[in-house]
Amino acid sequence: METKYIFVTGGVASSLGKGIISSSLARLLLSRGFRVTIQKFDPYINIDPGTLNPYEHGECYVTIDGHEADLDLGHYERFTNVNTTRANNITTGRIYQNVIDKERRGDYLGKTVQVVPHITDEIKRNVKLLGNTGNFDFVITEIGGTVGDIESLPFLESMRQLKWELGSNCICVHLTYVPFINAAKELKTKPTQHSVKQLQELGIQPDILVLRTEKDIPTAMRRKVALFCNVSPDAVIQSIDVPSIYQVPVNMHAQHLDEIILKKTNTPYEGEPNMSQWMKFIDMMNKAKDTVTIGLVGKYVELQDAYKSINESLFQAATYNNVKLVLKSFQSEKLNDNNVEETLKDMDGVLIAPGFGPRGTEGKFSAIKWCREHDVPTLGICLGMQCMVIEFARNVLGLEDANSTEMNPHTPYNVIDLMEEQKSISNMGGTMRLGAFDCVLKPDSLVAKAYGKTEISERHRHRFEFNEEFREQFEAAGMKCVGENPKTHLVEVVEIPSKKWFVGVQYHPEYGSTVLSPNPLFISFVKAAIENKKK
Ligand code: GLN
């Protein structure tokens, strides 16, 4: 079949969950046997979000091919179980960079280079890139930002042109917000009407409206929205707040979102989507009664989206272990040897978060020391793993002031040091060790047991690494290097076998954990935390 293009735009406010709606729609179409991918177009000028700090843009997600991506790509993968790549995340910066490169090469043959048609053509070329591979029946394109933003105009203009060129092979799903005004005790549709008007002024008629709401929107009100917005009444659906994002595909299907899309794009279909595996997960999620309490120690814990993939991986792992996740977050900066016991004593397991720079690392050392001495299941990820190594060096090996050269370039014991190939790099963007790398695990290790195999591939995002020179000293004292890269021999996993569950990984297992295929390391960690709780 010809590739169909579905655009997802947002109106009224940001943070309405376009990523979740796009992902849910993809889930439903995949469950009907279609081949689907989702891409995100972000209107900001950064080339990618790799240089944005979490206060700006939440977590930076990493694809297998080493692209530092918007966190929505994490949702896409968690819902679809399909890997994304660099091609799935485009920014204004990248569009302009491509156009400017072409201009410098002389590709435009002396023409004046303009937003229309040159920028819009480049956007359209990128929209169709994945579709043109022939690998997908549906390409869902989420446009970041909100309709009405100055910076999203070229994207919306490109979308208008594509709708015109592709006819029924291209449709627009517009997500808006219907606020409940408490003083009047009423839901209000005016903002939705205005945001649709704004789209129409740009020449775009949305085909489907998804209304985000905290309260049930009566049918009569939905009909009114349909009438005012030129949308068929069955294509005005609501997305009401639910306790878990994983419930959203089920709610969308209950209102026939998938069927409406298939009809509007003239796609032949029959029967119902096969959601049995997904429903099994929802069922486990709803049935779980016992709890497991995990402490997350990190620098950005006050930000809801800073550790998105870690939170979701823990949630998935808890669900597969038939328990409810209670996640307690602790700001590493506030932790020290005096308050750590009081803070962490009720945790069944502790996760030491990834990060950059010295802020909060001393608190991480206090947390790790306490967990190690009290044999609490502990998982260190990336900087978390590096902190485990440093803490061990200081407090077990007696190497005073041991550190990473990232935190202290003059440390006498550089147990974590800059990777050789990083030493000549000066640009910050896209230059870390990024993407999926193979790792070979020692057969008798805890991690090998967790994964059920000795050859794995996981994603990375770092510049520093375990310093090989100290390997023997660590191993002799009980911290084993149990995973390494088969080509470069970089140490990727450390563990202390004499402890119940004490593992540090240089890679990010959280990026590869999905609902249908949860990451085994998280499953094993949460299981250990549950066993720890019982004792
Ligand atoms: N800052 C550390 C490094 O660059 C760890 C990075 C991370 O935790 N993602 O190696």
Coordinates of C-alpha atoms and ligand atoms in Angstrom, one line a residue:
M1 CA 0.0 0.0 0.0
E2 CA 1.0 3.6 -0.4
T3 CA 2.5 5.2 2.7
K4 CA 0.0 7.3 4.6
Y5 CA 1.1 10.4 6.6
I6 CA -0.5 11.4 9.8
F7 CA 0.4 14.7 11.4
V8 CA -0.2 15.3 15.0
T9 CA -0.4 19.0 16.0
G10 CA -1.2 20.7 19.3
G11 CA -3.3 23.7 20.3
V12 CA -4.2 25.8 23.3
A13 CA -1.3 24.7 25.6
S14 CA 1.9 22.6 25.5
S15 CA 2.3 19.5 27.6
L16 CA -1.0 18.0 26.5
G17 CA 0.6 14.7 25.6
K18 CA 1.0 14.8 21.8
G19 CA 3.7 12.2 22.2
I20 CA 1.4 9.8 24.1
I21 CA -1.4 10.3 21.6
S22 CA 1.0 9.6 18.7
S23 CA 2.4 6.6 20.5
S24 CA -1.1 5.2 21.3
L25 CA -2.2 5.6 17.7
A26 CA 0.9 3.8 16.5
R27 CA 0.3 1.0 19.0
L28 CA -3.2 0.5 17.7
L29 CA -2.1 0.5 14.0
L30 CA 0.8 -1.9 14.8
S31 CA -1.7 -4.2 16.6
R32 CA -3.7 -4.3 13.4
G33 CA -0.6 -5.5 11.5
F34 CA 0.4 -2.3 9.9
R35 CA 4.1 -1.1 9.7
V36 CA 4.3 2.2 11.6
T37 CA 7.0 4.7 12.6
I38 CA 6.7 8.0 14.5
Q39 CA 8.9 11.0 14.0
K40 CA 9.1 14.3 15.9
F41 CA 9.8 17.6 14.3
D42 CA 10.9 20.2 16.9
P43 CA 10.8 23.9 16.0
Y44 CA 13.8 25.0 18.1
I45 CA 17.2 25.9 16.5
N46 CA 19.4 23.6 18.5
I47 CA 20.6 20.9 16.1
D48 CA 19.5 18.3 18.6
P49 CA 18.5 18.3 22.3
G50 CA 21.9 16.9 23.3
T51 CA 23.2 20.3 24.3
L52 CA 20.0 21.2 26.3
N53 CA 20.0 20.8 30.0
P54 CA 17.2 18.9 31.7
Y55 CA 15.7 22.2 33.0
E56 CA 15.1 23.2 29.4
H57 CA 13.8 20.0 27.9
G58 CA 13.7 17.1 30.3
E59 CA 15.6 13.9 29.6
C60 CA 17.8 13.5 26.5
Y61 CA 16.9 10.2 24.9
V62 CA 19.5 8.2 22.9
T63 CA 18.6 6.1 19.8
I64 CA 20.5 3.0 18.8
D65 CA 22.3 4.8 16.1
G66 CA 23.6 7.4 18.6
H67 CA 21.3 10.3 18.1
E68 CA 20.6 12.5 21.1
A69 CA 16.9 12.8 20.8
D70 CA 13.8 14.4 22.2
L71 CA 12.3 12.4 25.1
D72 CA 9.1 11.7 23.1
L73 CA 11.1 9.2 21.1
G74 CA 11.4 7.3 24.3
H75 CA 7.6 7.1 24.5
Y76 CA 7.5 6.1 20.8
E77 CA 9.8 3.1 21.5
R78 CA 8.1 2.2 24.8
F79 CA 4.7 2.0 23.1
T80 CA 5.7 0.6 19.7
N81 CA 8.6 -1.7 20.6
V82 CA 10.2 -0.4 17.3
N83 CA 13.6 1.3 17.3
T84 CA 13.8 4.9 16.2
T85 CA 16.9 6.5 14.6
R86 CA 18.4 9.9 13.8
A87 CA 15.8 10.2 11.0
N88 CA 12.9 10.2 13.5
N89 CA 13.9 13.5 15.1
I90 CA 14.4 16.7 13.1
T91 CA 14.8 20.2 14.4
T92 CA 14.6 23.6 12.7
G93 CA 18.4 23.8 13.3
R94 CA 19.0 20.7 11.2
I95 CA 16.6 21.8 8.5
Y96 CA 18.4 25.2 8.2
Q97 CA 21.8 23.5 8.4
N98 CA 21.0 21.3 5.4
V99 CA 19.7 24.2 3.4
I100 CA 22.7 26.4 4.2
D101 CA 25.1 23.6 3.3
K102 CA 23.3 23.2 0.0
E103 CA 23.5 27.0 -0.6
R104 CA 27.2 27.0 0.1
R105 CA 27.7 24.1 -2.3
G106 CA 26.0 26.2 -5.0
D107 CA 23.1 23.7 -5.3
Y108 CA 20.5 26.5 -5.7
L109 CA 22.2 27.8 -8.9
G110 CA 22.1 31.5 -8.0
K111 CA 18.5 31.6 -6.8
T112 CA 17.4 33.6 -3.7
V113 CA 17.1 31.0 -0.9
Q114 CA 13.9 31.5 1.0
V115 CA 11.7 30.0 3.7
V116 CA 9.1 29.1 1.0
P117 CA 10.0 27.1 -1.0
H118 CA 13.5 26.1 0.2
I119 CA 13.0 25.6 3.9
T120 CA 9.5 24.1 3.4
D121 CA 10.9 21.8 0.7
E122 CA 13.6 20.6 3.0
I123 CA 11.0 19.9 5.7
K124 CA 8.8 18.0 3.3
R125 CA 11.8 16.0 2.1
N126 CA 12.5 15.0 5.7
V127 CA 8.8 14.2 6.5
K128 CA 8.9 11.7 3.6
L129 CA 12.3 10.3 4.2
L130 CA 11.2 7.3 6.3
G131 CA 8.1 6.8 4.2
N132 CA 10.2 6.6 1.0
T133 CA 12.2 3.6 2.4
G134 CA 9.1 1.5 1.7
N135 CA 9.4 0.1 5.2
F136 CA 6.3 1.8 6.6
D137 CA 2.5 1.9 5.9
F138 CA 2.0 4.8 8.3
V139 CA 4.4 7.6 9.1
I140 CA 3.2 9.6 12.1
T141 CA 4.7 13.0 12.4
E142 CA 4.4 14.9 15.6
I143 CA 5.0 18.7 15.3
G144 CA 6.5 20.0 18.5
G145 CA 5.2 23.2 20.1
T146 CA 1.7 24.7 19.8
V147 CA -0.2 26.1 16.8
G148 CA 0.3 29.9 16.8
D149 CA 4.0 29.8 17.8
I150 CA 6.0 31.9 15.3
E151 CA 8.7 29.1 15.0
S152 CA 6.3 26.4 14.0
L153 CA 5.0 28.3 10.9
P154 CA 7.3 26.7 8.3
F155 CA 6.4 23.2 9.6
L156 CA 2.6 24.0 9.3
E157 CA 3.1 25.5 5.9
S158 CA 4.9 22.3 4.8
M159 CA 2.1 20.3 6.2
R160 CA -0.5 22.3 4.3
Q161 CA 1.4 21.6 1.1
L162 CA 1.7 17.9 1.8
K163 CA -2.0 17.6 2.6
W164 CA -2.7 19.2 -0.8
E165 CA -0.2 17.0 -2.6
L166 CA -1.1 13.7 -1.0
G167 CA -4.9 14.0 -0.7
S168 CA -6.4 11.3 1.5
N169 CA -2.9 9.8 2.1
C170 CA -2.3 12.6 4.5
I171 CA -4.4 13.7 7.5
C172 CA -4.1 15.9 10.5
V173 CA -5.0 15.0 14.1
H174 CA -5.2 18.1 16.2
L175 CA -4.9 17.8 20.0
T176 CA -6.4 20.5 22.1
Y177 CA -7.4 21.2 25.7
V178 CA -10.9 21.6 27.1
P179 CA -10.5 23.3 30.5
F180 CA -12.9 22.9 33.4
I181 CA -13.7 26.3 34.9
N182 CA -14.2 25.5 38.5
A183 CA -16.0 28.8 39.5
A184 CA -18.6 28.2 36.7
K185 CA -18.5 24.4 37.1
E186 CA -18.3 24.2 33.3
L187 CA -16.1 22.7 30.5
K188 CA -15.2 25.3 27.9
T189 CA -14.6 24.6 24.2
K190 CA -13.8 28.1 23.1
P191 CA -10.0 27.7 23.3
T192 CA -10.4 24.6 21.1
Q193 CA -12.5 26.6 18.6
H194 CA -9.8 29.3 18.5
S195 CA -7.0 26.9 18.0
V196 CA -8.8 25.2 15.1
K197 CA -9.5 28.6 13.6
Q198 CA -5.8 29.3 13.8
L199 CA -5.0 26.1 11.8
Q200 CA -7.7 27.0 9.3
E201 CA -6.2 30.4 8.8
L202 CA -3.0 28.7 7.8
G203 CA -4.9 26.6 5.3
I204 CA -5.1 23.4 7.3
Q205 CA -8.4 21.7 8.1
P206 CA -7.9 19.1 10.9
D207 CA -9.5 15.8 10.2
I208 CA -9.7 14.5 13.8
L209 CA -9.8 16.4 17.1
V210 CA -8.6 14.9 20.3
L211 CA -9.7 16.9 23.3
R212 CA -7.7 16.6 26.4
T213 CA -9.9 17.0 29.5
E214 CA -10.0 16.2 33.2
K215 CA -13.8 15.6 33.0
D216 CA -16.1 13.7 30.7
I217 CA -17.1 15.9 27.8
P218 CA -20.9 15.3 27.0
T219 CA -21.8 14.2 23.5
A220 CA -23.7 17.4 22.8
M221 CA -20.6 19.4 23.6
R222 CA -18.5 17.2 21.2
R223 CA -21.1 17.7 18.5
K224 CA -20.9 21.5 19.0
V225 CA -17.1 21.3 18.6
A226 CA -17.6 19.3 15.4
L227 CA -20.0 21.8 14.0
F228 CA -17.8 24.8 14.8
C229 CA -14.7 23.2 13.5
N230 CA -15.8 21.4 10.3
V231 CA -14.9 18.0 11.7
S232 CA -17.3 15.0 11.5
P233 CA -18.9 14.4 14.9
D234 CA -17.4 10.8 15.2
A235 CA -14.0 12.3 14.7
V236 CA -14.1 14.5 17.8
I237 CA -12.9 12.3 20.6
Q238 CA -11.8 12.9 24.2
S239 CA -8.7 12.0 26.0
I240 CA -9.6 12.0 29.6
D241 CA -6.9 11.9 32.4
V242 CA -6.0 8.3 33.3
P243 CA -3.8 7.0 36.1
S244 CA -1.4 5.4 33.6
I245 CA -0.3 6.5 30.2
Y246 CA -0.3 2.9 29.1
Q247 CA -4.1 3.0 29.4
V248 CA -4.4 5.6 26.7
P249 CA -4.3 3.3 23.6
V250 CA -7.2 1.3 25.1
N251 CA -9.2 4.5 25.6
M252 CA -8.5 5.7 22.1
H253 CA -9.6 2.4 20.7
A254 CA -12.8 2.5 22.7
Q255 CA -13.6 5.6 20.8
H256 CA -12.5 4.1 17.4
L257 CA -9.6 6.4 16.8
D258 CA -7.8 3.7 14.8
E259 CA -10.9 3.0 12.7
I260 CA -11.5 6.7 12.0
I261 CA -7.9 7.0 10.8
L262 CA -8.2 4.0 8.6
K263 CA -11.4 5.2 7.0
K264 CA -10.2 8.8 6.5
T265 CA -7.0 7.5 4.8
N266 CA -9.0 5.0 2.6
T267 CA -7.0 2.1 4.1
P268 CA -8.7 -1.3 3.8
Y269 CA -8.9 -3.1 7.2
E270 CA -10.9 -5.8 8.9
G271 CA -11.5 -7.0 12.5
E272 CA -10.0 -5.6 15.6
P273 CA -6.4 -4.9 16.7
N274 CA -4.7 -7.7 18.5
M275 CA -3.9 -6.0 21.8
S276 CA -3.7 -9.2 23.9
Q277 CA 0.0 -8.8 25.1
W278 CA -0.7 -5.1 25.8
M279 CA -3.8 -6.0 27.8
K280 CA -1.9 -8.6 29.8
F281 CA 0.5 -5.8 30.9
I282 CA -2.5 -3.5 31.8
D283 CA -4.0 -6.4 33.7
M284 CA -0.8 -7.0 35.7
M285 CA -0.6 -3.3 36.4
N286 CA -4.1 -3.1 37.7
K287 CA -3.9 -6.3 39.8
A288 CA -0.6 -5.4 41.6
K289 CA -1.2 -4.9 45.3
D290 CA 2.1 -5.3 47.1
T291 CA 4.6 -2.5 46.7
V292 CA 8.3 -2.0 46.2
T293 CA 9.9 1.2 47.2
I294 CA 12.8 2.4 45.1
G295 CA 14.9 5.5 46.0
L296 CA 16.2 7.5 43.1
V297 CA 19.3 9.6 43.9
G298 CA 20.0 12.3 41.3
K299 CA 20.6 15.9 40.6
Y300 CA 17.4 16.8 38.9
V301 CA 14.8 14.8 40.8
E302 CA 12.5 17.8 41.2
L303 CA 11.9 17.8 37.5
Q304 CA 9.2 15.3 36.4
D305 CA 10.8 14.6 33.0
A306 CA 14.5 14.5 33.8
Y307 CA 14.7 10.8 34.4
K308 CA 11.7 9.8 32.3
S309 CA 13.1 6.6 30.8
I310 CA 14.4 5.4 34.2
N311 CA 11.0 6.0 35.8
E312 CA 9.2 4.1 33.1
S313 CA 11.7 1.2 33.1
L314 CA 11.2 0.9 36.9
F315 CA 7.5 1.0 36.5
Q316 CA 7.6 -1.7 33.8
A317 CA 9.9 -3.9 35.9
A318 CA 7.7 -3.5 39.0
T319 CA 4.6 -4.4 36.9
Y320 CA 6.3 -7.6 35.5
N321 CA 7.2 -8.4 39.1
N322 CA 3.5 -8.1 40.0
V323 CA 4.1 -5.2 42.4
K324 CA 3.3 -1.5 42.4
L325 CA 6.2 0.9 42.2
V326 CA 6.6 3.5 44.9
L327 CA 9.3 5.8 43.6
K328 CA 11.0 8.2 46.1
S329 CA 13.3 10.8 44.7
F330 CA 16.2 12.3 46.6
Q331 CA 18.2 15.3 45.6
S332 CA 21.9 14.1 45.7
E333 CA 23.1 17.6 46.8
K334 CA 21.2 17.3 50.0
L335 CA 22.6 13.9 51.0
N336 CA 25.6 13.5 53.3
D337 CA 27.0 10.9 55.7
N338 CA 24.9 12.3 58.6
N339 CA 21.5 12.2 57.0
V340 CA 21.8 9.3 54.6
E341 CA 20.6 6.6 57.0
E342 CA 17.5 8.6 57.9
T343 CA 16.8 9.2 54.2
L344 CA 17.4 5.8 52.7
K345 CA 16.5 3.4 55.5
D346 CA 13.0 2.6 54.2
M347 CA 14.2 1.9 50.6
D348 CA 14.0 -1.6 49.2
G349 CA 16.4 -0.7 46.5
V350 CA 18.4 2.4 45.4
L351 CA 19.2 3.7 41.9
I352 CA 22.0 6.1 41.4
A353 CA 21.2 8.3 38.5
P354 CA 23.3 9.3 35.5
G355 CA 24.5 12.9 35.1
F356 CA 27.2 15.4 34.3
G357 CA 29.4 17.6 36.4
P358 CA 30.4 17.7 40.1
R359 CA 27.2 19.1 41.6
G360 CA 25.7 16.4 43.9
T361 CA 28.3 13.7 43.4
E362 CA 29.5 13.8 47.0
G363 CA 25.9 13.0 48.0
K364 CA 25.9 10.1 45.6
F365 CA 29.0 8.8 47.3
S366 CA 27.3 9.0 50.7
A367 CA 24.3 7.1 49.3
I368 CA 26.4 4.4 47.7
K369 CA 28.6 3.9 50.8
W370 CA 25.5 3.5 53.0
C371 CA 23.9 1.1 50.5
R372 CA 27.0 -1.0 50.1
E373 CA 27.6 -1.2 53.9
H374 CA 23.9 -2.2 54.5
D375 CA 23.7 -4.5 51.5
V376 CA 20.8 -2.7 49.9
P377 CA 20.2 -3.7 46.2
T378 CA 21.8 -0.8 44.2
L379 CA 21.9 0.0 40.5
G380 CA 24.2 2.7 39.3
I381 CA 23.7 4.0 35.8
C382 CA 26.5 5.8 33.8
L383 CA 27.6 8.6 36.2
G384 CA 25.9 6.4 38.9
M385 CA 28.3 3.5 38.0
Q386 CA 31.3 5.9 37.9
C387 CA 30.3 7.1 41.4
M388 CA 30.2 3.5 42.6
V389 CA 33.7 3.0 41.4
I390 CA 35.0 6.2 43.0
E391 CA 33.3 5.4 46.3
F392 CA 34.9 1.9 46.3
A393 CA 38.3 3.4 45.5
R394 CA 38.0 5.9 48.4
N395 CA 36.5 3.8 51.1
V396 CA 37.6 0.2 50.3
L397 CA 40.9 0.7 48.4
G398 CA 41.8 3.6 50.6
L399 CA 42.7 5.8 47.7
E400 CA 42.1 9.2 49.3
D401 CA 40.5 11.8 47.0
A402 CA 40.0 9.3 44.2
N403 CA 37.7 10.8 41.6
S404 CA 36.8 11.2 38.0
T405 CA 38.8 13.7 36.1
E406 CA 35.5 15.2 35.1
M407 CA 35.0 16.3 38.7
N408 CA 38.6 16.9 39.7
P409 CA 41.2 17.0 36.8
H410 CA 44.0 16.9 39.4
T411 CA 42.8 13.9 41.4
P412 CA 45.8 11.7 42.6
Y413 CA 43.7 8.6 41.7
N414 CA 41.8 9.1 38.4
V415 CA 39.9 5.8 38.6
I416 CA 37.4 7.3 36.1
D417 CA 39.1 9.1 33.2
L418 CA 38.4 10.7 29.9
M419 CA 38.3 8.2 27.0
E420 CA 41.4 8.4 24.8
E421 CA 39.3 9.3 21.7
Q422 CA 37.6 12.1 23.7
K423 CA 40.8 14.0 24.4
S424 CA 41.1 15.9 21.1
I425 CA 37.3 16.8 21.0
S426 CA 36.3 20.4 21.6
N427 CA 32.8 20.7 20.2
M428 CA 30.1 19.7 22.7
G429 CA 27.2 18.6 20.4
G430 CA 26.9 15.0 19.4
T431 CA 30.5 14.1 20.3
M432 CA 30.1 11.8 23.2
R433 CA 30.3 8.0 23.0
L434 CA 26.8 7.6 21.7
G435 CA 24.5 4.8 20.7
A436 CA 24.4 1.0 21.0
F437 CA 27.6 -0.9 21.6
D438 CA 28.1 -4.7 22.1
C439 CA 29.1 -5.8 25.6
V440 CA 30.3 -9.3 26.7
L441 CA 29.4 -10.4 30.2
K442 CA 31.3 -12.8 32.4
P443 CA 29.2 -16.0 32.4
D444 CA 29.1 -16.4 36.2
S445 CA 28.2 -12.8 36.9
L446 CA 24.9 -11.5 38.3
V447 CA 24.3 -9.4 35.2
A448 CA 24.7 -12.4 32.9
K449 CA 22.1 -14.2 35.0
A450 CA 19.8 -11.2 34.8
Y451 CA 20.0 -11.0 31.0
G452 CA 20.0 -14.8 30.6
K453 CA 22.9 -14.4 28.1
T454 CA 26.5 -13.2 27.9
E455 CA 26.2 -11.1 24.7
I456 CA 24.2 -7.9 24.9
S457 CA 23.9 -4.5 23.2
E458 CA 23.0 -1.4 25.1
R459 CA 23.1 2.4 24.5
H460 CA 25.7 4.8 25.8
R461 CA 26.1 8.5 26.3
H462 CA 29.3 9.5 28.1
R463 CA 32.9 10.8 27.7
F464 CA 34.5 9.2 30.8
E465 CA 35.2 5.6 31.5
F466 CA 36.6 3.2 34.1
N467 CA 40.4 3.5 34.2
E468 CA 41.9 0.1 33.1
E469 CA 45.1 0.7 35.2
F470 CA 43.1 0.2 38.4
R471 CA 41.3 -3.0 37.3
E472 CA 43.4 -5.5 39.2
Q473 CA 43.3 -3.5 42.4
F474 CA 39.5 -3.3 42.2
E475 CA 39.1 -7.0 41.4
A476 CA 41.4 -8.1 44.2
A477 CA 39.3 -6.1 46.7
G478 CA 36.0 -7.5 45.5
M479 CA 34.6 -5.2 42.9
K480 CA 34.6 -7.2 39.6
C481 CA 34.6 -5.9 36.1
V482 CA 32.1 -8.3 34.6
G483 CA 31.2 -6.7 31.3
E484 CA 33.4 -5.2 28.6
N485 CA 33.3 -4.1 25.1
P486 CA 34.6 -6.9 22.9
K487 CA 36.6 -4.5 20.6
T488 CA 37.9 -1.8 22.8
H489 CA 37.8 -3.7 26.1
L490 CA 36.3 -0.7 27.9
V491 CA 34.8 -1.8 31.2
E492 CA 31.0 -1.5 30.9
V493 CA 29.8 -3.3 34.0
V494 CA 31.0 -3.6 37.6
E495 CA 29.5 -5.6 40.4
I496 CA 30.3 -6.7 44.0
P497 CA 29.5 -10.4 44.0
S498 CA 29.6 -10.6 47.8
K499 CA 26.6 -8.3 48.0
K500 CA 23.0 -9.2 47.3
W501 CA 22.7 -7.0 44.2
F502 CA 25.2 -4.3 43.7
V503 CA 25.7 -3.4 40.0
G504 CA 27.0 -0.4 38.1
V505 CA 26.6 -0.1 34.3
Q506 CA 28.3 2.4 32.1
Y507 CA 25.5 2.1 29.6
H508 CA 21.8 3.2 29.9
P509 CA 19.6 0.2 30.1
E510 CA 16.6 2.5 30.5
Y511 CA 16.6 3.6 26.9
G512 CA 15.9 0.1 25.7
S513 CA 13.1 -0.9 28.0
T514 CA 9.6 -1.1 26.5
V515 CA 6.2 -2.3 27.6
L516 CA 6.4 -5.5 25.5
S517 CA 10.1 -6.1 26.0
P518 CA 11.2 -4.7 29.4
N519 CA 14.9 -4.5 30.2
P520 CA 16.1 -7.6 32.1
L521 CA 18.5 -5.7 34.3
F522 CA 15.6 -3.6 35.7
I523 CA 13.5 -6.7 36.2
S524 CA 16.3 -8.3 38.1
F525 CA 17.0 -5.2 40.2
V526 CA 13.4 -4.8 41.2
K527 CA 13.1 -8.5 42.0
A528 CA 16.2 -8.1 44.3
A529 CA 14.5 -5.1 46.0
I530 CA 11.3 -7.1 46.6
E531 CA 13.3 -9.9 48.2
N532 CA 15.2 -7.3 50.3
K533 CA 11.8 -5.9 51.5
K534 CA 10.6 -9.4 52.6
K535 CA 13.7 -9.8 54.9
Ligands
GLN1 N1 29.4 12.6 33.0 C1 29.7 11.2 32.8 C2 30.5 11.0 31.5 O1 30.5 11.9 30.6 C3 28.5 10.3 32.8 C4 27.5 10.6 31.7 C5 26.1 10.1 32.0 O2 25.8 9.8 33.2 N2 25.3 10.0 31.0 O3 31.1 10.0 31.3

